[in-house]
Coordinates of C-alpha atoms and ligand atoms in Angstrom, one line a residue:
M1 CA -19.2 8.5 -12.2
S2 CA -19.1 4.3 -12.8
G3 CA -22.4 3.7 -10.3
V4 CA -20.9 5.7 -7.5
R5 CA -24.0 7.9 -6.4
P6 CA -23.0 10.3 -3.7
G7 CA -24.3 9.9 -0.3
T8 CA -24.8 6.1 -1.0
R9 CA -23.0 3.1 -0.8
H10 CA -23.0 0.7 -4.0
Y11 CA -21.1 -2.3 -1.5
T12 CA -21.6 -3.9 1.6
V13 CA -19.1 -5.0 3.6
V14 CA -18.4 -8.4 4.6
C15 CA -17.0 -10.8 7.6
S16 CA -13.9 -12.8 6.0
S17 CA -15.1 -14.9 9.0
C18 CA -18.3 -15.5 10.2
G19 CA -20.1 -13.5 6.7
T20 CA -21.9 -11.1 8.8
R21 CA -22.6 -7.6 6.6
Y22 CA -22.3 -4.7 7.4
E23 CA -24.2 -1.5 6.1
D24 CA -20.5 0.6 5.5
D25 CA -20.5 3.9 7.8
G26 CA -17.0 4.2 5.7
L27 CA -14.6 4.3 9.2
L28 CA -15.7 0.3 10.2
L29 CA -12.4 -1.7 10.9
D30 CA -13.7 -4.7 12.0
C31 CA -16.5 -7.3 12.1
T32 CA -18.2 -6.7 16.0
R33 CA -18.2 -10.4 16.5
R34 CA -16.7 -11.9 18.9
H35 CA -13.9 -14.6 16.9
E36 CA -10.7 -15.0 15.2
P37 CA -9.0 -12.0 13.5
A38 CA -10.6 -11.3 10.2
F39 CA -10.7 -8.7 7.3
L40 CA -13.8 -7.1 6.4
R41 CA -13.8 -7.1 2.4
A42 CA -16.4 -5.2 0.0
E43 CA -18.6 -6.8 -1.7
Y44 CA -20.4 -4.9 -5.0
E45 CA -23.4 -4.2 -6.4
G46 CA -23.6 -6.3 -9.8
S47 CA -20.3 -7.6 -8.9
G48 CA -18.6 -9.0 -12.8
T49 CA -20.8 -7.1 -14.8
Q50 CA -18.7 -3.5 -13.6
T51 CA -18.9 -0.7 -15.2
R52 CA -15.7 1.0 -16.6
E53 CA -15.9 5.1 -17.3
G54 CA -13.2 8.3 -17.5
S55 CA -9.5 7.5 -17.1
G56 CA -6.8 6.8 -13.7
L57 CA -8.0 5.3 -10.7
F58 CA -11.7 6.3 -10.2
R59 CA -11.9 4.4 -13.2
Y60 CA -12.6 1.4 -11.1
A61 CA -15.2 3.1 -8.8
S62 CA -17.8 0.6 -9.6
V63 CA -15.5 -1.7 -7.9
L64 CA -13.6 0.9 -5.0
P65 CA -15.7 1.3 -1.4
V66 CA -16.4 5.1 -2.1
T67 CA -19.1 6.8 -2.2
R68 CA -17.5 10.3 -3.6
T69 CA -14.4 10.2 -6.8
F70 CA -12.4 12.9 -7.1
A71 CA -11.0 15.0 -10.6
D72 CA -8.3 13.9 -12.2
V73 CA -6.8 11.2 -10.1
P74 CA -4.3 9.3 -12.3
G75 CA -4.1 5.4 -12.0
P76 CA -1.9 2.3 -12.7
V77 CA -0.5 2.3 -15.6
V78 CA 0.1 -1.4 -17.5
H79 CA 2.5 -1.8 -20.0
Q80 CA 4.6 -5.1 -21.6
A81 CA 7.6 -5.0 -20.8
Q82 CA 9.5 -7.7 -23.5
R83 CA 13.6 -6.5 -23.2
L84 CA 13.4 -6.4 -19.6
G85 CA 11.7 -9.9 -19.9
R86 CA 14.2 -10.9 -22.0
R87 CA 16.8 -10.2 -19.5
I88 CA 15.5 -12.6 -16.9
G89 CA 14.0 -15.0 -19.2
L90 CA 10.9 -14.6 -19.5
D91 CA 8.3 -14.6 -22.4
R92 CA 5.9 -12.4 -21.3
L93 CA 6.6 -9.8 -19.0
W94 CA 3.9 -6.9 -18.3
V95 CA 5.1 -4.3 -15.8
A96 CA 2.4 -2.3 -13.5
F97 CA 4.7 0.9 -13.3
N98 CA 3.4 3.2 -10.4
G99 CA 5.1 5.9 -10.1
H100 CA 6.4 9.0 -12.5
W101 CA 6.5 8.4 -16.2
P102 CA 5.6 10.9 -18.5
E103 CA 6.1 9.0 -21.7
R104 CA 4.5 6.1 -20.2
G105 CA 1.2 8.4 -19.1
A106 CA 2.4 7.5 -15.4
Q107 CA 1.0 10.4 -12.9
L108 CA 1.3 9.4 -9.8
P109 CA 1.7 12.1 -7.3
T110 CA 4.5 10.8 -4.7
C111 CA 5.5 8.4 -6.9
T112 CA 3.9 4.9 -5.6
F113 CA 0.9 2.8 -5.5
K114 CA 0.0 4.3 -2.4
D115 CA -1.6 7.1 -4.0
L116 CA -4.4 4.8 -5.3
E117 CA -5.0 3.3 -1.8
A118 CA -5.2 7.2 -0.4
Y119 CA -7.8 8.8 -2.9
T120 CA -9.8 5.4 -2.3
V121 CA -9.5 6.1 1.7
L122 CA -10.5 9.6 1.2
G123 CA -13.1 8.4 -1.1
R124 CA -15.1 6.0 1.6
L125 CA -14.9 8.4 4.4
P126 CA -18.3 9.9 5.5
D127 CA -19.0 13.6 5.3
S128 CA -17.9 15.3 8.8
A129 CA -15.2 12.4 9.4
P130 CA -13.3 12.7 12.3
L131 CA -9.8 13.5 11.8
L132 CA -7.9 10.4 10.3
V133 CA -4.7 9.2 12.1
I134 CA -2.3 7.5 10.0
P135 CA 0.9 6.0 11.2
S136 CA 3.8 5.5 7.9
A137 CA 7.2 4.5 7.1
G138 CA 7.1 7.2 4.5
N139 CA 5.1 6.5 1.3
T140 CA 2.1 5.7 2.8
A141 CA 2.6 9.5 4.6
A142 CA 3.4 11.2 1.0
A143 CA 0.2 9.9 -0.3
F144 CA -2.3 10.8 2.5
A145 CA -0.3 14.1 2.8
W146 CA -0.7 15.1 -1.2
A147 CA -4.5 14.0 -1.9
A148 CA -5.7 15.0 1.7
T149 CA -4.4 18.1 0.6
R150 CA -5.4 18.4 -2.5
H151 CA -9.1 17.4 -0.9
R152 CA -8.8 19.4 2.3
V153 CA -8.9 16.4 4.3
P154 CA -7.9 17.3 8.0
C155 CA -5.6 14.3 8.4
L156 CA -2.8 13.0 11.1
L157 CA 0.5 11.4 10.1
V158 CA 2.9 9.7 11.9
V159 CA 6.8 9.2 11.1
P160 CA 10.1 8.0 12.2
A161 CA 12.7 10.8 11.1
P162 CA 13.9 9.4 7.8
A163 CA 10.6 9.2 6.5
M164 CA 11.2 13.5 5.8
E165 CA 13.6 12.5 2.6
R166 CA 10.5 11.5 0.7
M167 CA 8.0 14.4 2.0
R168 CA 8.6 16.6 -1.3
F169 CA 5.8 17.8 -3.1
P170 CA 4.4 19.4 -6.3
G171 CA 3.2 21.9 -3.6
P172 CA 3.1 23.0 -0.7
L173 CA 0.6 20.6 1.9
G174 CA -2.5 22.1 3.5
P175 CA -3.1 22.8 6.9
C176 CA -5.2 20.4 6.9
V177 CA -2.0 18.0 6.6
R178 CA 0.0 17.3 10.4
I179 CA 3.3 16.1 10.4
V180 CA 4.1 14.2 13.7
V181 CA 8.1 13.5 13.4
L182 CA 9.5 11.0 16.0
D183 CA 13.0 11.5 15.9
G184 CA 16.4 9.9 17.0
T185 CA 15.5 6.0 17.3
A186 CA 12.0 5.6 16.2
T187 CA 11.1 3.1 13.4
Y188 CA 7.7 2.3 11.7
S189 CA 6.9 0.1 14.7
D190 CA 7.6 2.9 17.2
A191 CA 5.1 5.5 14.7
I192 CA 3.1 2.3 14.5
A193 CA 2.3 2.2 18.3
C194 CA 2.3 5.8 18.9
A195 CA -0.5 6.3 16.4
D196 CA -2.7 3.6 17.8
L197 CA -2.3 6.0 21.3
L198 CA -3.1 9.3 19.1
A199 CA -6.1 7.4 17.7
R200 CA -7.9 7.2 21.1
L201 CA -7.9 10.4 21.1
P202 CA -11.9 12.3 21.3
G203 CA -12.4 13.3 17.4
H204 CA -9.1 11.1 16.2
H205 CA -9.4 7.6 14.5
A206 CA -7.2 5.3 13.2
E207 CA -6.9 4.9 9.6
G208 CA -6.8 1.2 9.6
G209 CA -3.9 0.1 7.3
S210 CA -4.6 -3.0 5.9
R211 CA -8.1 -3.5 7.8
N212 CA -9.6 -0.8 6.0
V213 CA -11.2 -2.0 2.9
G214 CA -10.6 1.4 1.4
R215 CA -6.3 0.5 1.1
R216 CA -6.9 -3.4 -0.5
D217 CA -9.3 -2.3 -2.8
G218 CA -7.6 1.1 -4.0
L219 CA -3.7 -1.0 -4.3
G220 CA -6.2 -4.1 -5.9
T221 CA -6.8 -1.3 -8.8
V222 CA -3.4 -2.6 -10.5
M223 CA -5.5 -5.7 -10.7
L224 CA -7.8 -4.5 -12.7
A225 CA -6.0 -2.2 -14.9
A226 CA -3.8 -5.1 -15.7
A227 CA -6.2 -7.6 -16.8
E228 CA -8.0 -4.6 -19.0
A229 CA -4.4 -4.2 -20.5
I230 CA -3.5 -7.8 -21.0
G231 CA -7.6 -9.2 -21.5
R232 CA -6.8 -11.8 -18.9
L233 CA -5.7 -12.1 -15.9
P234 CA -1.8 -12.8 -14.9
D235 CA -0.8 -16.3 -13.8
T236 CA 1.6 -14.9 -11.5
Y237 CA 1.6 -11.5 -9.8
V238 CA 5.1 -10.3 -8.5
Q239 CA 5.5 -7.4 -5.8
A240 CA 7.4 -6.6 -2.7
V241 CA 5.4 -6.6 0.5
G242 CA 5.8 -4.7 3.9
S243 CA 2.4 -5.1 5.2
G244 CA 1.4 -7.4 1.9
T245 CA -1.7 -5.3 2.2
G246 CA -0.8 -4.4 -2.1
A247 CA -1.0 -8.4 -2.3
I248 CA -4.1 -9.3 -1.0
G249 CA -5.4 -6.0 -2.5
A250 CA -4.9 -7.5 -6.1
H251 CA -6.2 -11.2 -5.4
E252 CA -9.0 -10.2 -3.8
A253 CA -9.5 -8.0 -7.4
A254 CA -8.6 -11.2 -9.6
G255 CA -11.5 -12.9 -7.4
R256 CA -14.1 -10.8 -8.3
L257 CA -12.9 -10.4 -12.0
R258 CA -12.0 -13.9 -13.0
T259 CA -14.7 -16.1 -15.0
A260 CA -15.9 -19.4 -14.2
G261 CA -12.8 -21.9 -14.1
E262 CA -10.1 -19.3 -14.4
A263 CA -7.1 -19.7 -12.2
L264 CA -6.2 -16.9 -10.0
P265 CA -3.0 -15.3 -10.3
R266 CA -0.4 -17.4 -8.2
L267 CA 0.8 -14.4 -6.0
L268 CA 4.6 -14.3 -5.4
M269 CA 5.6 -11.9 -2.3
C270 CA 8.8 -10.3 -2.1
Q271 CA 10.8 -9.4 0.9
N272 CA 14.4 -8.0 1.4
L273 CA 16.9 -9.7 3.2
P274 CA 17.8 -9.0 6.2
F275 CA 14.8 -8.1 7.7
A276 CA 11.9 -10.4 6.1
P277 CA 9.2 -11.2 9.0
L278 CA 6.3 -12.5 6.4
Y279 CA 9.2 -14.6 4.5
A280 CA 9.9 -15.8 8.0
A281 CA 6.5 -16.8 9.0
W282 CA 6.0 -18.3 5.9
Q283 CA 8.4 -20.1 6.3
A284 CA 7.4 -21.7 9.6
T285 CA 3.2 -21.5 9.1
G286 CA 1.9 -20.1 12.3
R287 CA 4.6 -18.7 14.2
A288 CA 5.0 -14.8 14.8
P289 CA 7.2 -12.5 12.8
A290 CA 10.8 -12.4 13.9
E291 CA 11.7 -9.5 16.3
R292 CA 14.2 -8.2 14.4
E293 CA 15.0 -4.7 12.6
L294 CA 18.0 -4.4 11.3
E295 CA 19.3 -2.3 7.9
P296 CA 17.3 -3.7 4.7
L297 CA 17.7 -1.0 1.7
A298 CA 13.8 -0.9 1.5
R299 CA 13.0 0.3 4.7
E300 CA 9.0 0.3 3.4
L301 CA 9.2 -3.5 3.5
T302 CA 10.0 -3.2 7.6
N303 CA 6.6 -3.8 8.4
R304 CA 7.0 -5.9 12.0
H305 CA 3.7 -6.7 12.5
P306 CA 2.0 -7.7 9.1
P307 CA -1.1 -9.4 8.6
F308 CA 0.0 -12.7 8.6
T309 CA -2.7 -14.9 10.2
I310 CA -5.8 -13.0 10.3
R311 CA -8.6 -14.1 8.4
G312 CA -8.4 -13.3 5.3
G313 CA -4.9 -11.9 5.6
V314 CA -1.6 -12.6 3.8
R315 CA -1.6 -16.6 4.4
D316 CA -4.9 -17.5 3.4
A317 CA -3.7 -15.1 0.2
L318 CA -0.6 -17.2 -0.3
V319 CA -2.6 -20.4 0.1
E320 CA -5.9 -19.5 -2.6
S321 CA -3.5 -18.7 -4.9
R322 CA -0.8 -21.4 -4.5
G323 CA 1.9 -18.4 -3.7
D324 CA 5.1 -18.1 -2.2
I325 CA 7.5 -15.2 -0.6
R326 CA 10.5 -14.6 -1.6
C327 CA 13.4 -13.0 -0.9
T328 CA 17.0 -10.7 -1.8
D329 CA 19.4 -8.9 -0.2
N330 CA 20.4 -5.7 -0.8
E331 CA 23.3 -6.4 -3.6
A332 CA 20.8 -8.3 -5.7
A333 CA 18.2 -5.3 -5.0
L334 CA 21.0 -2.6 -6.4
A335 CA 21.8 -5.0 -9.5
A336 CA 17.9 -4.9 -10.4
I337 CA 17.8 -1.6 -9.9
A338 CA 20.0 -1.1 -12.3
L339 CA 18.6 -3.5 -14.8
Y340 CA 15.6 -1.7 -14.8
E341 CA 17.2 1.9 -15.2
E342 CA 19.7 0.3 -18.1
V343 CA 16.8 -1.3 -19.9
E344 CA 13.4 0.8 -19.3
G345 CA 15.3 4.3 -19.0
I346 CA 13.6 5.2 -15.4
D347 CA 14.7 5.1 -12.2
I348 CA 13.2 2.8 -9.7
E349 CA 12.8 2.6 -5.9
S350 CA 14.6 -0.1 -3.6
G351 CA 11.2 -2.0 -3.5
A352 CA 10.6 -2.2 -6.2
G353 CA 14.3 -3.5 -7.2
V354 CA 13.5 -6.2 -4.4
A355 CA 10.3 -7.4 -6.5
L356 CA 12.6 -7.4 -9.9
A357 CA 15.8 -8.9 -7.8
A358 CA 13.3 -12.0 -6.4
L359 CA 11.5 -12.7 -10.2
A360 CA 15.0 -13.1 -11.5
D361 CA 15.7 -15.2 -8.5
A362 CA 12.4 -17.3 -9.1
V363 CA 13.0 -17.5 -12.5
R364 CA 16.6 -18.5 -12.5
A365 CA 15.1 -21.2 -9.9
G366 CA 12.9 -23.0 -12.1
Q367 CA 9.7 -21.5 -9.8
V368 CA 8.6 -18.9 -12.7
R369 CA 8.4 -20.6 -16.5
H370 CA 9.8 -18.9 -18.9
D371 CA 6.3 -18.7 -20.9
E372 CA 4.1 -17.8 -18.0
L373 CA 2.8 -14.3 -18.6
V374 CA 4.3 -12.5 -15.3
L375 CA 2.9 -9.1 -13.7
L376 CA 5.5 -7.5 -12.2
N377 CA 3.8 -4.5 -9.8
I378 CA 6.9 -1.9 -10.0
T379 CA 5.8 0.5 -7.0
G380 CA 8.2 3.6 -6.4
G381 CA 9.2 4.4 -9.9
G382 CA 10.5 7.7 -11.5
R383 CA 11.4 9.5 -7.8
A384 CA 14.9 10.8 -9.4
R385 CA 13.0 11.9 -12.7
Q386 CA 10.3 13.7 -10.9
A387 CA 12.4 15.8 -9.3
H388 CA 14.0 17.0 -12.8
D389 CA 10.7 17.5 -14.3
L390 CA 8.9 19.5 -11.6
T391 CA 10.3 21.7 -8.7
L392 CA 9.4 19.9 -5.3
V393 CA 8.7 21.5 -2.2
P394 CA 9.6 19.4 1.3
A395 CA 7.0 19.6 4.2
E396 CA 7.8 20.8 7.4
P397 CA 7.2 18.7 10.3
W398 CA 4.1 20.0 12.5
L399 CA 5.6 18.7 15.7
R400 CA 8.8 16.3 16.5
I401 CA 9.5 14.2 19.7
P402 CA 12.6 13.4 20.6
W403 CA 12.0 9.2 20.7
P404 CA 14.5 7.4 23.2
G405 CA 15.7 3.9 21.9
R406 CA 14.2 0.9 23.2
D407 CA 16.7 0.2 26.6
E408 CA 15.7 3.5 27.4
G409 CA 12.6 2.1 29.6
P410 CA 8.9 2.3 29.4
G411 CA 9.0 5.3 31.9
V412 CA 10.9 7.3 29.4
V413 CA 8.7 6.1 26.4
A414 CA 5.3 7.2 28.2
E415 CA 7.0 10.5 29.3
Q416 CA 7.4 11.2 25.2
V417 CA 4.0 9.6 24.9
K418 CA 2.0 11.8 27.1
R419 CA 4.1 14.8 25.9
L420 CA 2.8 14.3 22.6
L421 CA -0.9 13.7 23.4
T422 CA -0.7 16.9 25.1
N423 CA 0.4 18.5 22.4
S424 CA -1.1 17.2 19.9
S425 CA -5.0 17.5 21.7
A426 CA -5.7 20.4 19.7
V427 CA -4.9 18.8 16.2
A428 CA -8.3 17.7 15.8
E429 CA -9.5 21.2 16.0
A430 CA -6.8 23.3 14.5
A431 CA -6.8 20.6 11.7
R432 CA -10.3 21.7 10.5
Ligands
ZN501 ZN1 -16.9 -11.8 11.9

């Protein structure tokens, strides 16, 4: 489909710092040369004249770093939102709805745009791939769990306990999917640290997060679908960010699409106070993100080590697109969720509420003009609607690890990790 020939790769990966080109093995995450931290990015054959065939995510397969596609994977749905736009003072608001909303054709199985990255990452893997290890605050794990179940790809997901709330699926998970739950006070950051250790086991491999070109280009299909629906690139792209991977993916996709002289969409990234490390880093450009983890509404936006200064990362994308990061508090996010439900008739997640609230603020502050063509990425929508429409099956953890608080000392943590490693050494075999 669409230029993808099984077993061959229609793209190369290129280092955004030194320009070294690599033939992709489906797993590569970093440039092997010694220099500043830098993302690899995918460069596609025949860039600019890509074919579009079929529907859903793999309609864009010619600009996805995959060697295989999967049948019946839904894609982003983009529509004009005039009434919502009017309510926040915009004449030309478009929404990319990433979730479950059958009347609009939105069918993402785990209700966020993480479904787009999961299928792309799996389609990028070589045959007989190692066991993928993926830490997540919840949405990414849900997306990978379901995609890996459908296509029988072994993976090991590491999540903090509250993430299990969202682990409900249209059917039972397959035996190739193992969920390790960190109990107690564990945070998303603890899941990341833990997954780093697990990925070092023989036969295991770190999925790589924002460093994985499959993730960024999979999420970037939101921009491709929007440009197709609108007939041009938007002036401004708005999205709530944790790591910023989705916004970088949208930015890279826009760069591939734009015609000579066309401006790149300005990125407006949004975070949720009181925990907004990307916002803090952007305010104090160059300084490290703040080391705080309080209680924002949108837990998935709490990545403590986002790819800010890395070449090709958040800072570069903001500078290249003349973009900005805005913050909003829980109260404003809740009001935005209510507004969306009132006007559009569908529930949205807290992260999407953060994005809508921040956009409304930006319009009020004159940062976004009323006549700009704005694309709002609503990722996390229709979860309540899906629970009403379908019978969802809660996932069972494969392993629960009690996780100590930070003040209990490294010895206790080390003991937990040791147990985790011992318990999981059979995962690679068991999962196959
Ligand atoms: Zn390099």
